[in-house]
Tab-separated table of C-alpha atoms in Angstrom:
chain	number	residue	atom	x	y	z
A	1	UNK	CA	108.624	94.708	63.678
A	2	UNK	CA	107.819	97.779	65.584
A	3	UNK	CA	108.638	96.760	69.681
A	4	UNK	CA	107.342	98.278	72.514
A	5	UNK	CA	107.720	98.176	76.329
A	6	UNK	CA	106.296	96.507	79.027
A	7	UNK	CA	106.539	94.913	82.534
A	8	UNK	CA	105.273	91.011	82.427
A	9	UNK	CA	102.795	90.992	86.135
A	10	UNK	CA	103.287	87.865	88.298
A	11	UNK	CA	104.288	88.358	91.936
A	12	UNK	CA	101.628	89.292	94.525
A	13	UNK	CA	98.351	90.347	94.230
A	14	UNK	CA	98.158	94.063	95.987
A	15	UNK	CA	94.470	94.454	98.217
A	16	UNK	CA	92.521	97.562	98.414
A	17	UNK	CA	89.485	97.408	100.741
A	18	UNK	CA	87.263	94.423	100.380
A	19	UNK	CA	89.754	92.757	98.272
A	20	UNK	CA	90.452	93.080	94.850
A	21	UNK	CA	93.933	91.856	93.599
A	22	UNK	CA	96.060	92.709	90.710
A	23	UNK	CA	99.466	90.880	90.283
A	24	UNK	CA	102.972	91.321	89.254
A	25	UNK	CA	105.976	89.549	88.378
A	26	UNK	CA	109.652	89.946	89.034
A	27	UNK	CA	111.547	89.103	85.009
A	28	UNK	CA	114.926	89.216	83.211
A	29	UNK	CA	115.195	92.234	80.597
A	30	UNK	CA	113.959	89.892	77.429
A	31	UNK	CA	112.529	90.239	73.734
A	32	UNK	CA	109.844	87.615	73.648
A	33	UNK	CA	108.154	86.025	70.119
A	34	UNK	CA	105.976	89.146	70.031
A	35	UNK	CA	107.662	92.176	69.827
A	36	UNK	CA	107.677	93.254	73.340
A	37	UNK	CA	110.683	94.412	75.814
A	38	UNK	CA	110.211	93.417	79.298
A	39	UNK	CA	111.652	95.415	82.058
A	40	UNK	CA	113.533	94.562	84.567
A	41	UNK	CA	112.658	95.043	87.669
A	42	UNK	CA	114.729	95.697	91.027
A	43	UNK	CA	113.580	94.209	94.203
A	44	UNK	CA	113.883	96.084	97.402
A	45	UNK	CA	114.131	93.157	100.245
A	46	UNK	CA	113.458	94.388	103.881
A	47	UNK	CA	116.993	94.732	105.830
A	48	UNK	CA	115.629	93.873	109.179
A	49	UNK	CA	113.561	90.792	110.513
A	50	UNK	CA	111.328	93.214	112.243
A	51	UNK	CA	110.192	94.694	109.245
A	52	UNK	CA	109.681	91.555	107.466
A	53	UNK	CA	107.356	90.690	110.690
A	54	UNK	CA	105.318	93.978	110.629
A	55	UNK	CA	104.921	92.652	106.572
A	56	UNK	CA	103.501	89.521	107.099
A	57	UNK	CA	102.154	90.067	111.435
A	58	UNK	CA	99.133	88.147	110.117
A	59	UNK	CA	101.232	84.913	109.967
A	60	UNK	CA	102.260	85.553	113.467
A	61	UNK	CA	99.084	84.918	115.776
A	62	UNK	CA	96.034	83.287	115.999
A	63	UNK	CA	94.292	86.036	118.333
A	64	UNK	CA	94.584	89.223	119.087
A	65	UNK	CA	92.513	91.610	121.047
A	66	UNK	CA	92.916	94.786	122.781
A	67	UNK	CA	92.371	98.890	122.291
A	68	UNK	CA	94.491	101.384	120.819
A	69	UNK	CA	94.108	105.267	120.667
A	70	UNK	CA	94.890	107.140	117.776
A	71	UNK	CA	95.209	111.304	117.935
A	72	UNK	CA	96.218	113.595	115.481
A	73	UNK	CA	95.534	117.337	114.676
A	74	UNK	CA	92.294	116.782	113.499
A	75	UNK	CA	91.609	113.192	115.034
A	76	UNK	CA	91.126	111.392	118.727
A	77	UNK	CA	89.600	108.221	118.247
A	78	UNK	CA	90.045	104.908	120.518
A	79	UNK	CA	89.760	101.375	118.532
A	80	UNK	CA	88.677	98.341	119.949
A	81	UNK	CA	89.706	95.313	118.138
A	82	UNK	CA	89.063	91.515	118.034
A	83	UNK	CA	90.621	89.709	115.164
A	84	UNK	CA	91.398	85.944	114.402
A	85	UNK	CA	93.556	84.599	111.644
A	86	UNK	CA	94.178	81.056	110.171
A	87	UNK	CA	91.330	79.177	108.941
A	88	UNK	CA	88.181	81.053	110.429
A	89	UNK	CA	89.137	84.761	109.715
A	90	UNK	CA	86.941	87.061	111.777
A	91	UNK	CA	87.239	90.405	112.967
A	92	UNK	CA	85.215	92.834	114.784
A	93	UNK	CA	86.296	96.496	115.371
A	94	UNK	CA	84.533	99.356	116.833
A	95	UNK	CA	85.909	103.225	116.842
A	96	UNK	CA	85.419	105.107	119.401
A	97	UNK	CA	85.160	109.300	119.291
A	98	UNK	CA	84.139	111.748	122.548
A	99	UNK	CA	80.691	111.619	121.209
A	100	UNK	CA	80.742	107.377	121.044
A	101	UNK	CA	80.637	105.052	118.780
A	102	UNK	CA	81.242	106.208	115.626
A	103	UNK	CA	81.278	103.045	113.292
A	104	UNK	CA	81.603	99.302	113.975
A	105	UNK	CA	82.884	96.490	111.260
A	106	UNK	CA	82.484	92.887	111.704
A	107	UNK	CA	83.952	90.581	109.127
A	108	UNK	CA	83.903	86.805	108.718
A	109	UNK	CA	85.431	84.691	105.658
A	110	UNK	CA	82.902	85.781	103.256
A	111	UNK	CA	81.180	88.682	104.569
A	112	UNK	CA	82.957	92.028	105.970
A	113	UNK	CA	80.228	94.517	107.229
A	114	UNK	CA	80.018	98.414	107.971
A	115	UNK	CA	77.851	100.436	110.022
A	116	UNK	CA	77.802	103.909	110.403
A	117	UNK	CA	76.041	104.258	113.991
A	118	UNK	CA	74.993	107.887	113.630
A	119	UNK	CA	72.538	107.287	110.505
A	120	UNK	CA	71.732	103.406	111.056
A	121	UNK	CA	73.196	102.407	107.879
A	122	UNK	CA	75.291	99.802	106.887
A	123	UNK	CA	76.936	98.644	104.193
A	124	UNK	CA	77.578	94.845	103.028
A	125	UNK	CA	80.968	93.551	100.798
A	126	UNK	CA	81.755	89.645	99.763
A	127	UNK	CA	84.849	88.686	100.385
A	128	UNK	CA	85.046	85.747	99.171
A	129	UNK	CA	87.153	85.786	96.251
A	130	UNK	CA	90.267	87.658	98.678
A	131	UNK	CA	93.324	86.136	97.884
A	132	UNK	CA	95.041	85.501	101.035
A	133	UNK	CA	98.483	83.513	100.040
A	134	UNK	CA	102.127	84.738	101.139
A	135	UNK	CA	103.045	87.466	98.846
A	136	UNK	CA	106.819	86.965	97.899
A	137	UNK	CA	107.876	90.701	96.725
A	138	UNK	CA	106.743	93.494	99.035
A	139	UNK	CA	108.694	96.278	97.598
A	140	UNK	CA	110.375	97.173	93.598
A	141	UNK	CA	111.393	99.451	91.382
A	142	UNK	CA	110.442	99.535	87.919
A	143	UNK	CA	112.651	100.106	85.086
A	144	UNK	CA	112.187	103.954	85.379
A	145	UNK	CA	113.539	103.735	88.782
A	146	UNK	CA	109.744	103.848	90.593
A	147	UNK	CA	108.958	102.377	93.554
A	148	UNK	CA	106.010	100.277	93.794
A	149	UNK	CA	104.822	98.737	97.572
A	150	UNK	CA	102.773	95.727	97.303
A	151	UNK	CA	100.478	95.190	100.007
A	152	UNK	CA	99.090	91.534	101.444
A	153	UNK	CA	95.566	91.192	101.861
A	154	UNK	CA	93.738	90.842	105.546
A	155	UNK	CA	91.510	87.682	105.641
A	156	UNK	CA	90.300	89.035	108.822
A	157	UNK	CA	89.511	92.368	106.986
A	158	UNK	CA	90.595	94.312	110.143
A	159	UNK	CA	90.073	97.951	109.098
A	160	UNK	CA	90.738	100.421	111.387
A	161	UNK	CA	92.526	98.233	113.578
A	162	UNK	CA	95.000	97.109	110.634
A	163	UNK	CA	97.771	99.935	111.751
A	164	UNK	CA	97.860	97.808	114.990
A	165	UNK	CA	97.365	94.052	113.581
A	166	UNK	CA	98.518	94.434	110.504
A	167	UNK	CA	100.978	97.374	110.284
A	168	UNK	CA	102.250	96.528	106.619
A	169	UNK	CA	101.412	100.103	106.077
A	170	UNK	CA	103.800	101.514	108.698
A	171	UNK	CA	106.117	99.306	107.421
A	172	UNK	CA	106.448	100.626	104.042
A	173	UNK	CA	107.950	103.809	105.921
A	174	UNK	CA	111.163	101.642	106.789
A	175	UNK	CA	113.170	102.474	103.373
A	176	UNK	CA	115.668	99.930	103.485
A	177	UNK	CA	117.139	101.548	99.903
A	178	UNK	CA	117.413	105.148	101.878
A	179	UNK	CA	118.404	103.779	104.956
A	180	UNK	CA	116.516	106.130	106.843
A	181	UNK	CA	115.339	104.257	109.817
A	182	UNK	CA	117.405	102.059	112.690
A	183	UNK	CA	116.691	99.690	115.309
A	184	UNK	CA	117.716	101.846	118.447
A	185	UNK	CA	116.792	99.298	121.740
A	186	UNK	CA	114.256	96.913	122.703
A	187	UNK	CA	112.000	98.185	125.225
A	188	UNK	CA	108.936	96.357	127.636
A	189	UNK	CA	105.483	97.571	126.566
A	190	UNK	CA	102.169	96.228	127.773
A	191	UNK	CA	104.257	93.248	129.273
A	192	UNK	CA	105.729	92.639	125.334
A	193	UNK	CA	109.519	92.631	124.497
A	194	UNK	CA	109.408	95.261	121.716
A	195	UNK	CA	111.570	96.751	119.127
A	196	UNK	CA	112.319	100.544	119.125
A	197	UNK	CA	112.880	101.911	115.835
A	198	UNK	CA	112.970	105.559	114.623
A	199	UNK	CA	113.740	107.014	111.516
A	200	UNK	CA	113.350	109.763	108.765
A	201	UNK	CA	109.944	110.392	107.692
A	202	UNK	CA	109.819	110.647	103.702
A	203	UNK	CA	108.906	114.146	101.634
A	204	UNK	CA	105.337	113.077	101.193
A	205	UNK	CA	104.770	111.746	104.735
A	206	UNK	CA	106.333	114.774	106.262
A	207	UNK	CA	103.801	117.256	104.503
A	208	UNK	CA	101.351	115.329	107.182
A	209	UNK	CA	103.854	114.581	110.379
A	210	UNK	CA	106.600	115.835	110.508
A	211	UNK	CA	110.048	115.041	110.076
A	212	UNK	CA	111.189	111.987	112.382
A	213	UNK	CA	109.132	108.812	114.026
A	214	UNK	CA	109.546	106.435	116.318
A	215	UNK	CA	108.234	102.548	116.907
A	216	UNK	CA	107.942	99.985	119.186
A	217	UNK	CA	106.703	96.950	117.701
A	218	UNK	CA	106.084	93.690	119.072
A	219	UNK	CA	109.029	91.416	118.759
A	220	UNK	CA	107.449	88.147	118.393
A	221	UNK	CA	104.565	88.584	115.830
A	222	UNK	CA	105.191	92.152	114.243
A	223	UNK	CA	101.841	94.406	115.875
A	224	UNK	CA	102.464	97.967	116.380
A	225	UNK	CA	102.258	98.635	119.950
A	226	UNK	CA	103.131	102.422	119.697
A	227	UNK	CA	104.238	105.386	117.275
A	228	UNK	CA	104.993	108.649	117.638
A	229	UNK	CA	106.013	111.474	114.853
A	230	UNK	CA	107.610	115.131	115.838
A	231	UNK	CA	108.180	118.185	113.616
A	232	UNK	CA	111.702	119.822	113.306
A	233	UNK	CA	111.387	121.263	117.276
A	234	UNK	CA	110.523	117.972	118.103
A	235	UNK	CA	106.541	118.506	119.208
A	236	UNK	CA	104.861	115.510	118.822
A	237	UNK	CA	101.991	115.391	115.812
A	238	UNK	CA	100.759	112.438	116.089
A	239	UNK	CA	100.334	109.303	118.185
A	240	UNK	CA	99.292	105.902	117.921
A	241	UNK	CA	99.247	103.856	121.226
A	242	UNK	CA	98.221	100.393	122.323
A	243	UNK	CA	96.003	100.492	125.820
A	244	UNK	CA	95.300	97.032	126.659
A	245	UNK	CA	96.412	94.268	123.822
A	246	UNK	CA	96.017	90.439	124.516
A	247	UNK	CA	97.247	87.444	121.864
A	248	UNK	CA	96.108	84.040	121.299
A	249	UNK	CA	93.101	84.429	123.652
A	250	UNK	CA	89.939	82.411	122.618
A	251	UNK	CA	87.060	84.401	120.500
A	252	UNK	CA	83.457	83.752	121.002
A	253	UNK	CA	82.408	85.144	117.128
A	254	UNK	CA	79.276	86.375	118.764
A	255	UNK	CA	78.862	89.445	116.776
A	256	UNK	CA	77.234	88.160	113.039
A	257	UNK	CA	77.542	89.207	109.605
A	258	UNK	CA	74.030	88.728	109.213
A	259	UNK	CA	72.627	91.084	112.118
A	260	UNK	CA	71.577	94.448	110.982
A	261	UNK	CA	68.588	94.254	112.889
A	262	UNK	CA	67.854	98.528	113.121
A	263	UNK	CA	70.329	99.448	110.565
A	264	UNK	CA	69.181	100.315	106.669
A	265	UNK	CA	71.450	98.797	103.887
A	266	UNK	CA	72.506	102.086	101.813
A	267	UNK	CA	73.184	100.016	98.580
A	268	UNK	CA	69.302	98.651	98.426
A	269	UNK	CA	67.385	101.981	100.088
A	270	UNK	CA	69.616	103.419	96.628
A	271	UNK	CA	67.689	101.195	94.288
């Protein structure tokens, strides 16, 4: 019987956007009853506790609310943020350019919501089918020795605001099989103990920043409170900054899913 290869998919359900999940599973190298070879897989487990907390930072408030900046070559934008976890996910973010507002997104547990403020137009997504469990294995390589990242979903649905609230992104640059980061101090930010950490940047994230960056992320729940890249003279290219942040602070939901009052939905005007 002619075999073939393949990888059996179980662990954790990767999220892209609004939501949708597809899942894999860590196995033993094994012929099964049909014919296939499954591939072992090798999982990459973080070295550090802090990294595990920027992972899974959703587990580790109820609250939090504040403004970061964000500035880049080609970008300046503040980000205001409200965002609640546990059992009534909500979020509501607005970004900020030196001409205004730019866009606003307000999300509940069933609804997340986009407006574009310049054209009045909005855009509406259901949630409601987000898986929003623990996912076990984060980071793996494949029999052919590539690395996959697996990434958690947001029940608050956070967007812009999820390199600050949910920095699982930022924490996919900590390569704990390279070793190319290390925790350097802990330093006082905003009235939070924080971690320092800087490291290498990777060949594909250095085509954008540079070649070295540094962190300071919250100690206690895992939220990025600041990052900086350099080049090889050590100019700083890029900068992500916390202004004002406050955790476990009660939220008023005031802003609704279901107020577009002055705002066009793009998917019906396309009809």
């Amino acid at each position: 019987m002619k075999k073939f290869r393949s990888i059996a998919l179980v662990i954790a359900s990767i999220s892209i956007a609004s939501g949708a999940g597809f899942y894999f599973t860590s196995t033993t190298k094994a012929n099964d009853t049909a014919g296939h070879v499954q591939e072992q897989i090798t999982i990459i487990k973080p070295a550090t506790g802090i990294k595990e907390k920027m992972l899974n930072a959703i587990d580790n408030y109820q609250t939090v609310q504040g403004t970061y900046r964000n500035v880049t070559k080609n970008r300046n934008i503040t980000v205001d943020f409200e965002v609640e976890q546990g059992s009534n996910p909500y979020s509501r973010i607005l970004v900020k350019d030196k001409a205004g507002i730019k866009k606003e997104s307000i999300s509940d547990k069933n609804t997340l919501i986009e407006f574009d403020v310049k054209h009045k137009t909005y855009t509406k997504d259901d949630k409601s089918k987000i898986n929003d469990e623990k996912v076990a294995v984060r980071e793996f390589k494949d029999s052919k020795n590539e690395k996959h990242m697996v990434h958690r979903s947001d029940p608050a649905t956070a967007q812009d605001a999820q390199l600050v609230t949910f920095p699982q992104q930022i924490a996919f640059w900590l390569k704990d099989d390279e070793k190319n980061y290390s925790i350097v101090g802990n330093e006082t930010i905003l009235n939070r103990n924080s971690t320092v950490v800087e490291g290498k940047l990777t060949s594909t994230l250095s085509e954008k920043f540079g070649n070295k960056f540094k962190l300071w992320v919250d100690t206690e729940t895992g939220v990025l409170l600041k990052l900086l890249t350099f080049d090889a003279q050590q100019n700083e290219t890029s900068r992500i900054e916390v202004l004002n942040i406050q955790f476990n602070k009660s939220l008023t939901h005031k802003y609704r899913t279901d107020d577009t009052k002055g705002f066009t939905n793009i998917k019906e005007s396309a009809k």
